[in-house]
CSV table of C-alpha atoms in Angstrom, one decimal:
chain,number,residue,atom,x,y,z
A,1,GLY,CA,-132.4,6.4,107.8
A,2,ALA,CA,-134.8,4.0,109.3
A,3,VAL,CA,-138.4,4.0,108.2
A,4,VAL,CA,-141.5,4.2,110.4
A,5,SER,CA,-144.8,3.6,108.7
A,6,GLN,CA,-148.1,4.7,110.2
A,7,HIS,CA,-151.5,3.6,109.0
A,8,PRO,CA,-154.0,4.9,108.1
A,9,SER,CA,-152.9,8.3,107.0
A,10,TRP,CA,-156.4,9.6,107.7
A,11,VAL,CA,-159.6,8.2,109.1
A,12,ILE,CA,-163.1,9.4,109.7
A,13,CYS,CA,-165.2,7.6,112.2
A,14,LYS,CA,-168.6,8.0,113.9
A,15,SER,CA,-168.9,9.1,117.4
A,16,GLY,CA,-168.9,6.2,119.8
A,17,THR,CA,-166.9,3.8,117.6
A,18,SER,CA,-163.2,2.8,118.1
A,19,VAL,CA,-160.3,3.4,115.8
A,20,LYS,CA,-157.0,1.6,115.6
A,21,ILE,CA,-153.8,3.3,114.4
A,22,GLU,CA,-150.8,1.2,113.5
A,23,CYS,CA,-147.1,2.2,113.8
A,24,ARG,CA,-144.6,-0.1,112.2
A,25,SER,CA,-140.8,0.0,112.1
A,26,LEU,CA,-140.1,-1.3,108.6
A,27,ASP,CA,-136.4,-2.0,108.6
A,28,PHE,CA,-135.5,-2.1,112.3
A,29,GLN,CA,-136.7,-3.4,115.6
A,30,ALA,CA,-138.1,-0.9,118.1
A,31,THR,CA,-138.4,-1.8,121.7
A,32,THR,CA,-139.8,1.6,122.4
A,33,MET,CA,-142.2,3.7,120.4
A,34,PHE,CA,-143.7,7.0,121.3
A,35,TRP,CA,-147.2,8.4,120.5
A,36,TYR,CA,-147.8,12.1,120.1
A,37,ARG,CA,-150.9,14.2,119.6
A,38,GLN,CA,-150.8,17.4,117.6
A,39,PHE,CA,-153.7,19.9,117.6
A,40,PRO,CA,-153.9,22.4,114.7
A,41,LYS,CA,-151.1,24.9,114.7
A,42,GLN,CA,-149.7,23.5,117.9
A,43,SER,CA,-146.8,21.4,118.9
A,44,LEU,CA,-146.5,17.7,119.5
A,45,MET,CA,-147.6,16.5,122.9
A,46,LEU,CA,-146.4,13.2,124.1
A,47,MET,CA,-149.2,10.9,125.0
A,48,ALA,CA,-147.5,7.7,126.0
A,49,THR,CA,-144.4,5.6,125.7
A,50,SER,CA,-145.0,2.2,124.3
A,51,ASN,CA,-142.7,-0.6,125.4
A,52,GLU,CA,-142.6,-4.0,123.7
A,53,GLY,CA,-144.0,-6.7,125.9
A,54,SER,CA,-145.0,-4.5,128.7
A,55,LYS,CA,-147.6,-1.9,129.6
A,56,ALA,CA,-147.3,1.6,128.1
A,57,THR,CA,-146.4,4.6,130.2
A,58,TYR,CA,-148.9,7.3,129.9
A,59,GLU,CA,-148.3,11.0,130.4
A,60,GLN,CA,-150.3,12.9,133.0
A,61,GLY,CA,-153.8,13.7,131.9
A,62,VAL,CA,-153.9,11.0,129.2
A,63,GLU,CA,-156.7,8.5,129.7
A,64,LYS,CA,-155.2,5.1,129.4
A,65,ASP,CA,-158.7,3.5,129.1
A,66,LYS,CA,-159.5,5.7,126.2
A,67,PHE,CA,-156.2,5.5,124.4
A,68,LEU,CA,-155.2,1.9,124.4
A,69,ILE,CA,-151.7,1.1,123.4
A,70,ASN,CA,-150.4,-2.3,122.5
A,71,HIS,CA,-146.8,-3.1,121.6
A,72,ALA,CA,-147.0,-6.8,120.9
A,73,SER,CA,-143.9,-7.1,118.7
A,74,LEU,CA,-140.6,-5.4,118.1
A,75,THR,CA,-141.9,-3.8,114.9
A,76,LEU,CA,-145.5,-2.9,115.7
A,77,SER,CA,-147.3,-0.6,118.2
A,78,THR,CA,-151.0,0.2,118.0
A,79,LEU,CA,-153.0,3.0,119.4
A,80,THR,CA,-156.7,2.4,119.7
A,81,VAL,CA,-159.0,5.4,120.4
A,82,THR,CA,-162.0,3.8,122.1
A,83,SER,CA,-165.5,5.3,122.1
A,84,ALA,CA,-164.2,8.2,120.0
A,85,HIS,CA,-165.8,11.6,120.4
A,86,PRO,CA,-165.4,14.8,118.3
A,87,GLU,CA,-162.9,16.2,120.8
A,88,ASP,CA,-160.6,13.2,120.0
A,89,SER,CA,-160.3,14.6,116.5
A,90,SER,CA,-156.6,15.4,116.1
A,91,PHE,CA,-153.4,14.5,114.3
A,92,TYR,CA,-151.6,11.5,115.9
A,93,ILE,CA,-147.9,10.8,115.2
A,94,CYS,CA,-145.7,7.9,116.3
A,95,SER,CA,-142.0,7.7,116.5
A,96,ALA,CA,-139.3,5.1,117.2
A,97,ARG,CA,-135.6,4.8,117.6
A,98,ASP,CA,-133.3,2.4,115.8
A,99,LEU,CA,-131.0,1.1,118.5
A,100,ARG,CA,-128.5,0.0,115.9
A,101,GLY,CA,-127.8,3.7,115.3
A,102,ARG,CA,-127.9,6.8,117.4
A,103,VAL,CA,-130.1,6.3,120.4
A,104,ASP,CA,-131.0,10.0,120.4
A,105,GLU,CA,-132.4,9.9,116.8
A,106,ALA,CA,-136.1,9.4,116.5
A,107,PHE,CA,-137.8,8.5,113.3
A,108,PHE,CA,-141.4,9.6,112.7
A,109,GLY,CA,-144.4,8.0,111.0
A,110,GLN,CA,-146.3,10.2,108.6
A,111,GLY,CA,-149.1,10.7,111.0
A,112,THR,CA,-152.8,9.9,111.1
A,113,ARG,CA,-155.5,12.6,110.9
A,114,LEU,CA,-158.5,11.4,112.9
A,115,THR,CA,-161.8,13.1,112.4
A,116,VAL,CA,-164.7,12.0,114.6
A,117,VAL,CA,-168.1,13.0,113.4
B,1,ALA,CA,-138.1,18.8,134.0
B,2,GLN,CA,-136.9,19.9,130.6
B,3,THR,CA,-138.6,22.8,128.8
B,4,VAL,CA,-138.1,24.2,125.3
B,5,THR,CA,-139.2,27.7,124.4
B,6,GLN,CA,-139.6,29.2,120.9
B,7,SER,CA,-140.6,32.8,121.2
B,8,GLN,CA,-141.2,33.5,117.5
B,9,PRO,CA,-144.6,32.1,116.4
B,10,GLU,CA,-144.2,33.2,112.9
B,11,MET,CA,-141.4,34.5,110.7
B,12,SER,CA,-140.9,35.3,107.0
B,13,VAL,CA,-137.9,35.7,104.8
B,14,GLN,CA,-137.3,36.5,101.2
B,15,GLU,CA,-136.0,33.8,99.0
B,16,ALA,CA,-132.2,33.6,99.0
B,17,GLU,CA,-131.9,35.6,102.2
B,18,THR,CA,-130.8,34.3,105.7
B,19,VAL,CA,-133.1,33.8,108.6
B,20,THR,CA,-132.5,32.8,112.2
B,21,LEU,CA,-135.0,31.0,114.4
B,22,SER,CA,-134.6,31.2,118.2
B,23,CYS,CA,-134.8,28.6,120.8
B,24,THR,CA,-134.0,28.4,124.5
B,25,TYR,CA,-134.2,25.4,126.8
B,26,ASP,CA,-133.9,24.6,130.4
B,27,THR,CA,-132.5,21.3,131.7
B,28,SER,CA,-130.6,20.0,134.7
B,29,GLU,CA,-129.1,17.2,132.8
B,30,SER,CA,-125.5,17.2,131.8
B,31,ASN,CA,-125.8,14.9,128.8
B,32,TYR,CA,-128.5,15.8,126.4
B,33,TYR,CA,-129.2,16.4,122.7
B,34,LEU,CA,-130.9,19.3,120.9
B,35,PHE,CA,-132.7,19.1,117.6
B,36,TRP,CA,-134.4,21.2,115.0
B,37,TYR,CA,-137.3,19.4,113.1
B,38,LYS,CA,-139.1,20.7,110.1
B,39,GLN,CA,-142.8,19.9,109.6
B,40,PRO,CA,-143.9,20.9,106.0
B,41,PRO,CA,-147.6,21.0,105.0
B,42,SER,CA,-147.5,17.2,104.6
B,43,ARG,CA,-146.9,17.1,108.4
B,44,GLN,CA,-144.1,14.6,108.1
B,45,MET,CA,-141.5,15.4,110.8
B,46,ILE,CA,-138.1,15.8,109.2
B,47,LEU,CA,-134.9,16.1,111.2
B,48,VAL,CA,-133.0,19.2,110.1
B,49,ILE,CA,-130.0,19.2,112.4
B,50,ARG,CA,-128.8,17.8,115.8
B,51,GLN,CA,-126.4,19.0,118.4
B,52,GLU,CA,-124.8,17.0,121.2
B,53,ALA,CA,-124.5,19.1,124.3
B,54,TYR,CA,-121.0,17.9,125.1
B,55,LYS,CA,-119.7,19.2,121.7
B,56,GLN,CA,-118.7,22.8,121.6
B,57,GLN,CA,-118.5,23.0,117.9
B,58,ASN,CA,-121.8,24.2,116.3
B,59,ALA,CA,-123.4,21.6,114.0
B,60,THR,CA,-123.9,22.4,110.3
B,61,GLU,CA,-125.8,20.6,107.6
B,62,ASN,CA,-125.5,22.3,104.2
B,63,ARG,CA,-127.5,25.6,104.4
B,64,PHE,CA,-128.5,24.9,108.0
B,65,SER,CA,-126.4,25.7,111.0
B,66,VAL,CA,-126.9,26.3,114.7
B,67,ASN,CA,-125.6,28.7,117.2
B,68,PHE,CA,-125.3,26.6,120.4
B,69,GLN,CA,-124.7,28.7,123.5
B,70,LYS,CA,-124.6,26.1,126.3
B,71,ALA,CA,-124.2,28.5,129.2
B,72,ALA,CA,-127.1,30.6,128.0
B,73,LYS,CA,-129.1,27.5,127.1
B,74,SER,CA,-129.7,28.9,123.7
B,75,PHE,CA,-129.9,26.9,120.4
B,76,SER,CA,-130.8,29.0,117.4
B,77,LEU,CA,-131.1,27.8,113.8
B,78,LYS,CA,-129.8,29.7,110.9
B,79,ILE,CA,-131.0,29.0,107.4
B,80,SER,CA,-128.9,30.5,104.6
B,81,ASP,CA,-130.0,31.0,101.0
B,82,SER,CA,-133.6,30.4,102.0
B,83,GLN,CA,-135.6,28.4,99.5
B,84,LEU,CA,-139.3,28.2,98.9
B,85,GLY,CA,-139.2,24.6,100.0
B,86,ASP,CA,-138.0,25.7,103.4
B,87,THR,CA,-141.5,27.0,104.1
B,88,ALA,CA,-142.7,24.9,107.1
B,89,MET,CA,-143.2,24.7,110.8
B,90,TYR,CA,-139.9,24.4,112.7
B,91,PHE,CA,-139.7,22.8,116.1
B,92,CYS,CA,-136.8,22.9,118.5
B,93,ALA,CA,-136.6,19.8,120.7
B,94,SER,CA,-134.4,18.4,123.4
B,95,HIS,CA,-133.7,14.8,124.4
B,96,TYR,CA,-132.0,13.0,127.2
B,97,GLY,CA,-132.4,9.5,128.7
B,98,GLY,CA,-131.0,7.3,125.9
B,99,SER,CA,-133.4,5.1,124.0
B,100,GLN,CA,-136.1,5.4,126.6
B,101,GLY,CA,-136.1,9.2,126.7
B,102,ASN,CA,-138.7,11.1,124.7
B,103,LEU,CA,-138.4,14.4,122.8
B,104,ILE,CA,-139.5,17.6,124.4
B,105,PHE,CA,-140.8,20.0,121.7
B,106,GLY,CA,-141.1,23.8,121.6
B,107,LYS,CA,-144.3,25.4,120.3
B,108,GLY,CA,-142.8,25.9,116.9
B,109,THR,CA,-142.1,28.7,114.5
B,110,LYS,CA,-144.0,29.0,111.3
B,111,LEU,CA,-141.5,30.1,108.6
B,112,SER,CA,-142.7,31.5,105.3
B,113,VAL,CA,-140.2,31.9,102.5
B,114,LYS,CA,-141.5,34.6,100.0
B,115,PRO,CA,-140.5,34.6,96.3
């Protein structure tokens, strides 16, 4: 299947700083990518839908100024957590669909564990 | 809105035995897909099995099979000959809306396979 690479796998940052997480589709073009957040022992919650060349669509309750999403190319979407605070510590996962194949099948990155100290 | 419900937070099974994980969903869509994903301790999401709603035949993938009851909006996963490597979180999910649609996940079931 298609490969989605997420980087970094884990990051520790100081409170007040910003952190950028990258999500790349390695062998296909992804016009749409999805960003999820997963708290310990909980399910994946959709944060936003990232569309290439346009603004992201955020889910209700997600601060768009805090979680900046940029989808500048067909293979790269980035999530920037701005002015991070300890409550932003979480596991973030991206996914994308390969439109050459089944439109219902989503491929996931390996996730990024963010710890804000 | 679509919802997915998994009522079993945790389950355990002996190695080589069979276990069934439950999932119910609610949707007003006529065309949708249902999935079971596995999330091992590495936290990489792995697709286990998918079911197209318009197909009456239950999907199977080796030791994994589903019991899809469309009228009851039920989508259970049966794991046969359980292996230690099956230990993971299992998420039931639904999807509609083509390439733009996102996945709706249940809360997950933590499965432990005991030797």
